[in-house]
CSV table of C-alpha atoms and ligand atoms in Angstrom, one decimal:
chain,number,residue,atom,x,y,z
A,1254,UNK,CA,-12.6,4.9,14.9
A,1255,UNK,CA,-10.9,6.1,11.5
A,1256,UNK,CA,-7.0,5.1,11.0
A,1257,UNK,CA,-6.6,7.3,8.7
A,1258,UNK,CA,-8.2,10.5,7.5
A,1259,UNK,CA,-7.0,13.1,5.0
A,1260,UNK,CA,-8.8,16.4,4.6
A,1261,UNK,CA,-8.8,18.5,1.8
A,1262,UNK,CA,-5.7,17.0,0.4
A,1263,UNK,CA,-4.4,18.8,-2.3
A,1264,UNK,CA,-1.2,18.2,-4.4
A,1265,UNK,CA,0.2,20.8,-7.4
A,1266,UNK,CA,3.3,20.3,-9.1
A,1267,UNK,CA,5.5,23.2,-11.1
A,1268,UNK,CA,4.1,26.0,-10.5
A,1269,UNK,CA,6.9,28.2,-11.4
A,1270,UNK,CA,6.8,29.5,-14.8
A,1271,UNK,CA,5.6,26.3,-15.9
A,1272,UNK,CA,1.2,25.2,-16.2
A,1273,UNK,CA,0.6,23.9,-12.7
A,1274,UNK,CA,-0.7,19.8,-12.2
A,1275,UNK,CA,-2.9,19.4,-9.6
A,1276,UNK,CA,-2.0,16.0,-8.9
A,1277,UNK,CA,-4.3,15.9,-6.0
A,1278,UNK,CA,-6.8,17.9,-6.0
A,1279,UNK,CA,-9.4,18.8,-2.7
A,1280,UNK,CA,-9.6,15.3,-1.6
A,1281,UNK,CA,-10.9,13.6,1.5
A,1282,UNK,CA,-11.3,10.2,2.5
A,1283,UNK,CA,-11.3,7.9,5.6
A,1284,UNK,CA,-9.9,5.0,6.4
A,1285,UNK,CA,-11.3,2.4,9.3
A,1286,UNK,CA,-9.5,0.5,11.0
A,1287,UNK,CA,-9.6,-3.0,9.3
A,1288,UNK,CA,-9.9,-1.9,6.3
A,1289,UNK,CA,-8.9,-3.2,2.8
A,1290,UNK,CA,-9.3,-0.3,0.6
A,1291,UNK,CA,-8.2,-0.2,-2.6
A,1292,UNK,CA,-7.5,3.0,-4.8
A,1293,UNK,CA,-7.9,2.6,-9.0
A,1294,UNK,CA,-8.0,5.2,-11.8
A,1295,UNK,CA,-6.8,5.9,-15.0
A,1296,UNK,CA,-2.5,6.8,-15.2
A,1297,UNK,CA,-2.4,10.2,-14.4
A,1298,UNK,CA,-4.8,10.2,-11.9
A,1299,UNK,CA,-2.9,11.0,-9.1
A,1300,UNK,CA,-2.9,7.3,-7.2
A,1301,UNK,CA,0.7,7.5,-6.7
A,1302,UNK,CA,0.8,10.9,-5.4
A,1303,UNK,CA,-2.5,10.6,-3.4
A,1304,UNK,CA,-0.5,7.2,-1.5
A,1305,UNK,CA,2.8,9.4,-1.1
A,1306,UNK,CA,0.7,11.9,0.7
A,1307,UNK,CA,-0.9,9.4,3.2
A,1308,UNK,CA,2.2,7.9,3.6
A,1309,UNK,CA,3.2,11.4,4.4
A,1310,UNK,CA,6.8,10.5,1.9
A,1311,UNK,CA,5.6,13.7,-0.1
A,1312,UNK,CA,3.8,16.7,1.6
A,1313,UNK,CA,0.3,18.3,0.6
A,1314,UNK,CA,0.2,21.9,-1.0
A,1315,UNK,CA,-3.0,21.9,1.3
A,1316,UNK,CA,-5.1,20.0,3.7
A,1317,UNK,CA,-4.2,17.0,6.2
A,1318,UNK,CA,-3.2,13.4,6.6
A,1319,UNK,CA,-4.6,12.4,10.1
A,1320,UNK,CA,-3.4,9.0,11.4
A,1321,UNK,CA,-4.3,7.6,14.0
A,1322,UNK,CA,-5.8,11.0,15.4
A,1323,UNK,CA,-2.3,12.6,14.8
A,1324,UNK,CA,-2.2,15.3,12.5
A,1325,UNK,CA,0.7,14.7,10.8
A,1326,UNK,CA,1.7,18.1,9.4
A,1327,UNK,CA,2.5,18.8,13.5
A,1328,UNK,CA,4.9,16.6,13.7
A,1329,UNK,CA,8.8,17.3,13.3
A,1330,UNK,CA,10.7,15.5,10.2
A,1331,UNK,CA,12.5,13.4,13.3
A,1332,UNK,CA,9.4,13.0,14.7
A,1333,UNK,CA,7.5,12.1,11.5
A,1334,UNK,CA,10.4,9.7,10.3
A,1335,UNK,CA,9.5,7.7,13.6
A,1336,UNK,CA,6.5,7.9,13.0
A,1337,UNK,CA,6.6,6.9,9.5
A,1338,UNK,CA,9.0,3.6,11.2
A,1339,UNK,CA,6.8,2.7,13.6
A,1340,UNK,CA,3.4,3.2,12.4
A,1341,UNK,CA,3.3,2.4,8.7
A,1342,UNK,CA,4.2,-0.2,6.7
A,1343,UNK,CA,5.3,-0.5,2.9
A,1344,UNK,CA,4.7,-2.6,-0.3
A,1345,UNK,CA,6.1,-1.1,-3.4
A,1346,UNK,CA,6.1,-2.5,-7.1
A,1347,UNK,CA,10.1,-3.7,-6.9
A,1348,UNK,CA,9.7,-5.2,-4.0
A,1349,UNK,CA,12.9,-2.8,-2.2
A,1350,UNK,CA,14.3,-5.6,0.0
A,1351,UNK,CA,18.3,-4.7,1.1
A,1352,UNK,CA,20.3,-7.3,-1.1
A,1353,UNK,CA,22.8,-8.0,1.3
A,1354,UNK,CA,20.4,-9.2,3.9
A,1355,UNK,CA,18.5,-12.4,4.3
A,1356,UNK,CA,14.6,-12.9,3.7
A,1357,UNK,CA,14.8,-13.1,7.7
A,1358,UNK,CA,17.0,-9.9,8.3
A,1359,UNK,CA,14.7,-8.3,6.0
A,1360,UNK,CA,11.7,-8.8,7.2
A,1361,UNK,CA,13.0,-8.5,10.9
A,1362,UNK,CA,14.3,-5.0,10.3
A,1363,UNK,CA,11.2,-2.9,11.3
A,1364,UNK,CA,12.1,-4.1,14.6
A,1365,UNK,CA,16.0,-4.5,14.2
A,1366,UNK,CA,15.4,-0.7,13.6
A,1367,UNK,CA,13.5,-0.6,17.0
A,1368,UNK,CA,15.9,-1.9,19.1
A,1369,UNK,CA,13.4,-5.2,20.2
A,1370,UNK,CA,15.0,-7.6,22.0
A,1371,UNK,CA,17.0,-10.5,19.4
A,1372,UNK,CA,14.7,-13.3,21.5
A,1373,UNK,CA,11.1,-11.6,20.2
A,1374,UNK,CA,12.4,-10.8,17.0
A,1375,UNK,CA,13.0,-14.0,16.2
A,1376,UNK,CA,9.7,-15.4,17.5
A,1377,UNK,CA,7.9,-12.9,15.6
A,1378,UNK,CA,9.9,-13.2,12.2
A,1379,UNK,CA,9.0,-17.2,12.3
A,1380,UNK,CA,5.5,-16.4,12.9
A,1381,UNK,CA,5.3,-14.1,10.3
A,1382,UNK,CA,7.3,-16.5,8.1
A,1383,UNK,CA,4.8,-18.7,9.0
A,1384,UNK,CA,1.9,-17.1,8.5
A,1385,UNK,CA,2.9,-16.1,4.8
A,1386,UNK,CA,4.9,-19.6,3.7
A,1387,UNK,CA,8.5,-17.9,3.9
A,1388,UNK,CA,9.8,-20.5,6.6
A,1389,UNK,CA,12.3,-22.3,4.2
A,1390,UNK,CA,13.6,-19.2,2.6
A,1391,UNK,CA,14.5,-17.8,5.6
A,1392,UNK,CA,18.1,-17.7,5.6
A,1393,UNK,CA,18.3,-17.3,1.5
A,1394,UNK,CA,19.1,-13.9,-0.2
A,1395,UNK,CA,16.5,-12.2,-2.4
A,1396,UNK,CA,18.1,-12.7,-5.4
A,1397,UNK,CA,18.3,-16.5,-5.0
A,1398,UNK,CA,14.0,-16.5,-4.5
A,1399,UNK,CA,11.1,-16.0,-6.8
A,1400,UNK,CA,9.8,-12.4,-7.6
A,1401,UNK,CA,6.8,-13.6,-6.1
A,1402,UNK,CA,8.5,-15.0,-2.8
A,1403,UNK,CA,10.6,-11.5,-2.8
A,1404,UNK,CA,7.1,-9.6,-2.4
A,1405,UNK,CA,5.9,-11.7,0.0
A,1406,UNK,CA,8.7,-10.9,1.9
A,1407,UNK,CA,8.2,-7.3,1.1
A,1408,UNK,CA,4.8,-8.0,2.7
A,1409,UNK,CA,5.8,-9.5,5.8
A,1410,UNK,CA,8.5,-7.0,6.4
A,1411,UNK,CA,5.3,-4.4,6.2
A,1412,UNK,CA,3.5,-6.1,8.9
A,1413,UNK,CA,6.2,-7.1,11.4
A,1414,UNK,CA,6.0,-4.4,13.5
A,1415,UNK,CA,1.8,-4.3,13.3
A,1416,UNK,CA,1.6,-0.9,12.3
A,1417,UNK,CA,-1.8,1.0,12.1
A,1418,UNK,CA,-1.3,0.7,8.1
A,1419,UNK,CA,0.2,-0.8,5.5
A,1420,UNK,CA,0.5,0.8,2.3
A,1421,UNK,CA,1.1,-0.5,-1.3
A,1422,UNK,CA,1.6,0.8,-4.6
A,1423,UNK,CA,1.2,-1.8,-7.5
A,1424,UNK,CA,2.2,-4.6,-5.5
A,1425,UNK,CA,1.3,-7.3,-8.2
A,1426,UNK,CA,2.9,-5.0,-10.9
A,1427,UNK,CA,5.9,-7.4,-11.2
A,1428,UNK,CA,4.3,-10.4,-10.3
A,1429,UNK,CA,3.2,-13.5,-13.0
A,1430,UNK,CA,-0.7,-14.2,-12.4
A,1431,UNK,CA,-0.1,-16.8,-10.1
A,1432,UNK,CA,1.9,-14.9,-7.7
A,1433,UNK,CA,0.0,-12.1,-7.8
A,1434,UNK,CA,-3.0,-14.5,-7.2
A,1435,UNK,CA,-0.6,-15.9,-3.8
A,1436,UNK,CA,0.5,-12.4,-2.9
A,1437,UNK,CA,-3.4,-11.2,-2.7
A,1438,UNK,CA,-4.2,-14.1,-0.9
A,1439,UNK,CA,-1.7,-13.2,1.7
A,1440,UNK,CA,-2.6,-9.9,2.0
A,1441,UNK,CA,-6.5,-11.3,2.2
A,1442,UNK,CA,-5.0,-13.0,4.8
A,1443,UNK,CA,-3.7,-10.0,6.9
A,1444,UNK,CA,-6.3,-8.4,6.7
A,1445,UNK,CA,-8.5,-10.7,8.4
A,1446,UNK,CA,-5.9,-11.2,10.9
A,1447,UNK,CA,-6.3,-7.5,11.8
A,1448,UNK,CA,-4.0,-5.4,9.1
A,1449,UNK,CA,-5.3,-2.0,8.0
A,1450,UNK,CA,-4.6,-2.1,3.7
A,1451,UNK,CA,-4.9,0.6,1.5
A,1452,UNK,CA,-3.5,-0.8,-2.3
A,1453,UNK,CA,-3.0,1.3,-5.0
A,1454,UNK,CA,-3.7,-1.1,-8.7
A,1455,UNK,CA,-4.5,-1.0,-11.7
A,1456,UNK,CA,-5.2,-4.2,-11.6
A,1457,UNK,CA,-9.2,-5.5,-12.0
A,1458,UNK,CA,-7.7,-8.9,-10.7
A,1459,UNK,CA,-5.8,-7.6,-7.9
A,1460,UNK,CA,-8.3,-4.8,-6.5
A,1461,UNK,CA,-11.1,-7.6,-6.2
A,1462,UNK,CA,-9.5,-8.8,-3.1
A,1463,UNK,CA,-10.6,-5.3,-1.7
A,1464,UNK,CA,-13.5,-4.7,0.6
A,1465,UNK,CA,-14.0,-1.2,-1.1
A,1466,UNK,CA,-12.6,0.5,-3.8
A,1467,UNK,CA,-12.1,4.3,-5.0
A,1468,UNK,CA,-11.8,5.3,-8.5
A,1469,UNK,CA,-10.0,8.3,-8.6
A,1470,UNK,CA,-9.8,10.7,-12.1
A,1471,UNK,CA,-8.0,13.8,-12.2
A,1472,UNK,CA,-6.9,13.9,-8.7
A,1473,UNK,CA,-10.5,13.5,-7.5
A,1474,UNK,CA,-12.8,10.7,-6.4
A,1475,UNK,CA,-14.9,10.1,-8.5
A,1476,UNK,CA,-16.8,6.7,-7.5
A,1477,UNK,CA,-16.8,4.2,-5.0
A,1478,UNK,CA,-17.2,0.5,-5.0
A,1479,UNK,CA,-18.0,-1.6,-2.0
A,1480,UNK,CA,-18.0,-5.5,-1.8
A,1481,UNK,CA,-20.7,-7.1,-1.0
A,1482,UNK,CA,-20.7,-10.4,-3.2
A,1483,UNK,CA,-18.1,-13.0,-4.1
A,1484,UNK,CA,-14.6,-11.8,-5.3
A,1485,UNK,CA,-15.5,-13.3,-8.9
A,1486,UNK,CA,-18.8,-10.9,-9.0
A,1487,UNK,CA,-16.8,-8.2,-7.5
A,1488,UNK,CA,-14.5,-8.4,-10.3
A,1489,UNK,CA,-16.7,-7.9,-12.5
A,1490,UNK,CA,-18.9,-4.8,-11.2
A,1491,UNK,CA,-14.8,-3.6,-11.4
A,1492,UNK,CA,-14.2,-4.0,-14.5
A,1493,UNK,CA,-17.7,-2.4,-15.6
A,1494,UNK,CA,-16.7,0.7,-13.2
A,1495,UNK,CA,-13.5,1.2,-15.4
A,1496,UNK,CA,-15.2,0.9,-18.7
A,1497,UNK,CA,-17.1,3.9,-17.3
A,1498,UNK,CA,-14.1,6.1,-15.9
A,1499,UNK,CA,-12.6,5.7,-19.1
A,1500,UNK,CA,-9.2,3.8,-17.0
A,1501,UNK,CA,-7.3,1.5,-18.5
A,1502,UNK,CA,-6.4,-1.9,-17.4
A,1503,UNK,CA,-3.4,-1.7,-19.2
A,1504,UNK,CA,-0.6,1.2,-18.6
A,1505,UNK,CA,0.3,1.3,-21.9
A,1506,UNK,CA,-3.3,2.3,-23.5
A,1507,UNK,CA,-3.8,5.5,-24.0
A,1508,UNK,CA,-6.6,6.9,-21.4
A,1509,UNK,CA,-9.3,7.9,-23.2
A,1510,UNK,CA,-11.0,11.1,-23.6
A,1511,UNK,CA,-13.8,12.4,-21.6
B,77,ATP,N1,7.4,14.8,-9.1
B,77,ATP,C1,6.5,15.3,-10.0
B,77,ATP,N2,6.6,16.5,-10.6
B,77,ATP,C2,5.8,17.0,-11.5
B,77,ATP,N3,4.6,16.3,-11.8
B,77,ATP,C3,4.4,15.1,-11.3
B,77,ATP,C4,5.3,14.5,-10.3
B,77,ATP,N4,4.8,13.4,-10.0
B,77,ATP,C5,3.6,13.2,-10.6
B,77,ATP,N5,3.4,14.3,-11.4
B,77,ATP,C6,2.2,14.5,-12.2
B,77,ATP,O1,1.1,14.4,-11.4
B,77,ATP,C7,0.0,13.6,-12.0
B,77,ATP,C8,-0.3,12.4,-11.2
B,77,ATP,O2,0.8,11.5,-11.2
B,77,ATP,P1,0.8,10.1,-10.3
B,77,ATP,O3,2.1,9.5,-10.5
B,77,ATP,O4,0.2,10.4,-9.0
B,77,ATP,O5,-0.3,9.3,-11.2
B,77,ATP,P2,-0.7,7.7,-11.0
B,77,ATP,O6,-2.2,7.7,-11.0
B,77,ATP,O7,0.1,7.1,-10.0
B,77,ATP,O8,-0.2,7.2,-12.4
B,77,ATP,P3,0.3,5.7,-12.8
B,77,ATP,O9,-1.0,4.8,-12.9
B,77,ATP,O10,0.8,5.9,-14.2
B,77,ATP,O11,1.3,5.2,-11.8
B,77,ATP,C9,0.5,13.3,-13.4
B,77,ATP,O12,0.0,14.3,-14.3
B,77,ATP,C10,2.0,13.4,-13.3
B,77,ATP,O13,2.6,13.7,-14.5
B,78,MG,MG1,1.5,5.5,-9.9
């Protein structure tokens, strides 16, 4: 049973008067439950726009984002804002945790929003806590924890509710190499315990945590990678798959030409 399918997804920006950008462009993939997928390509490529689309944030000039069986274009903004509460979770780059809540308050809000009783949200926040070493940060503020203990957060607030899929752009894109090392490990970590993943990086490091990977180039796929050996190994058949694309590992080296 897929989580997630999209059909024919296809994105173009500025089309008036302006050249068109087929941010997206004709693109189908499926996504099983269980899954750790991750999604790497050059910048440009459309990952950002392609995760906005499944996330259904941002709306496709054509095809379909299919979640959970539910196509999603049939659904009413109301209904899809529900939806979007309920069903998905979210790990972005800056972590977005409310400021004048508490790591606990934060991550219990999925369910806050949801009207659970105050009884399970507390069980459930402490086990999450738990699960992902937040338990004595629980009643701090973000800005008196680590970046990497922020996205953490960000991460547990993401799976609270056990939505059918979590979704995360550049989640180690703020983080020092050790806590990007301890936030993949969580979300290893998640994933074995039954989460549904699908990361956006452009990091080798990060993406080797993934079970299967698509390399996307001008709004298309354009290879896949599936892990078979040890992270280490897999890291490496990565970084030999980017030298090919032509993707940087770095956002601020020019992508090369064809
Ligand atoms: N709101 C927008 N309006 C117009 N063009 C856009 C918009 N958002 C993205 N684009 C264009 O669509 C293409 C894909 O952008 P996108 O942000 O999806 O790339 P990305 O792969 O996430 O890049 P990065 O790795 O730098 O984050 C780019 O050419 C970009 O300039
Ligand atoms: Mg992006």
């Amino acid at each position: 049973m897929f989580v997630l399918q999209a059909q024919g997804l296809t994105k173009i920006y500025g089309s008036r008067g302006q050249v068109a950008t087929r941010a997206v462009d004709n693109l189908s993939l499926e996504v099983e439950r269980g899954e750790f997928l991750g999604i790497m390509g050059p910048s440009g490529s459309g990952k950002t726009t392609l995760l906005n689309l499944l996330a259904t944030i941002d709306q496709p000039t054509a095809g379909t984002v299919i979640i959970e069986g539910r196509n999603t274009a049939t659904l009413r903004n109301d209904e899809l804002a529900l939806f979007r509460r309920r069903r998905l979770g979210f790990i972005f780059q800056d972590y977005n945790l409310l400021d004048s809540l508490t790591i606990r308050e934060n991550i219990a809000l999925p369910l806050v929003l949801d009207r659970r009783p105050p009884a399970a949200i507390r069980a459930r926040v402490e086990e999450v806590a738990r699960q992902l070493g937040l338990t004595g940060i629980l009643d701090k503020y973000p800005y008196e924890v680590s970046g990497g203990q922020q996205q953490r957060t960000a991460a547990a607030r993401a799976i609270v509710h056990e939505p059918a899929i979590v979704l995360a752009d550049e989640p180690t894109g703020n983080l020092d190499s050790r806590s990007a090392r301890d936030l993949m490990e969580v979300l290893t970590l998640l994933n074995q315990n039954g989460a549904t993943i699908v990361m956006v990086t452009h990091d080798p490091f990060a993406a080797s945590f993934c079970r299967r990977i698509l390399f996307i180039r001008d709004g298309r796929i354009y290879s896949e990678l599936r892990r078979g050996e040890s992270r280490p190994a897999f890291f490496q058949r990565i970084l030999d798959a980017l030298a090919l694309i032509g993707g940087e590992t770095d956002e601020s080296v020019a992508v090369g030409g064809a």
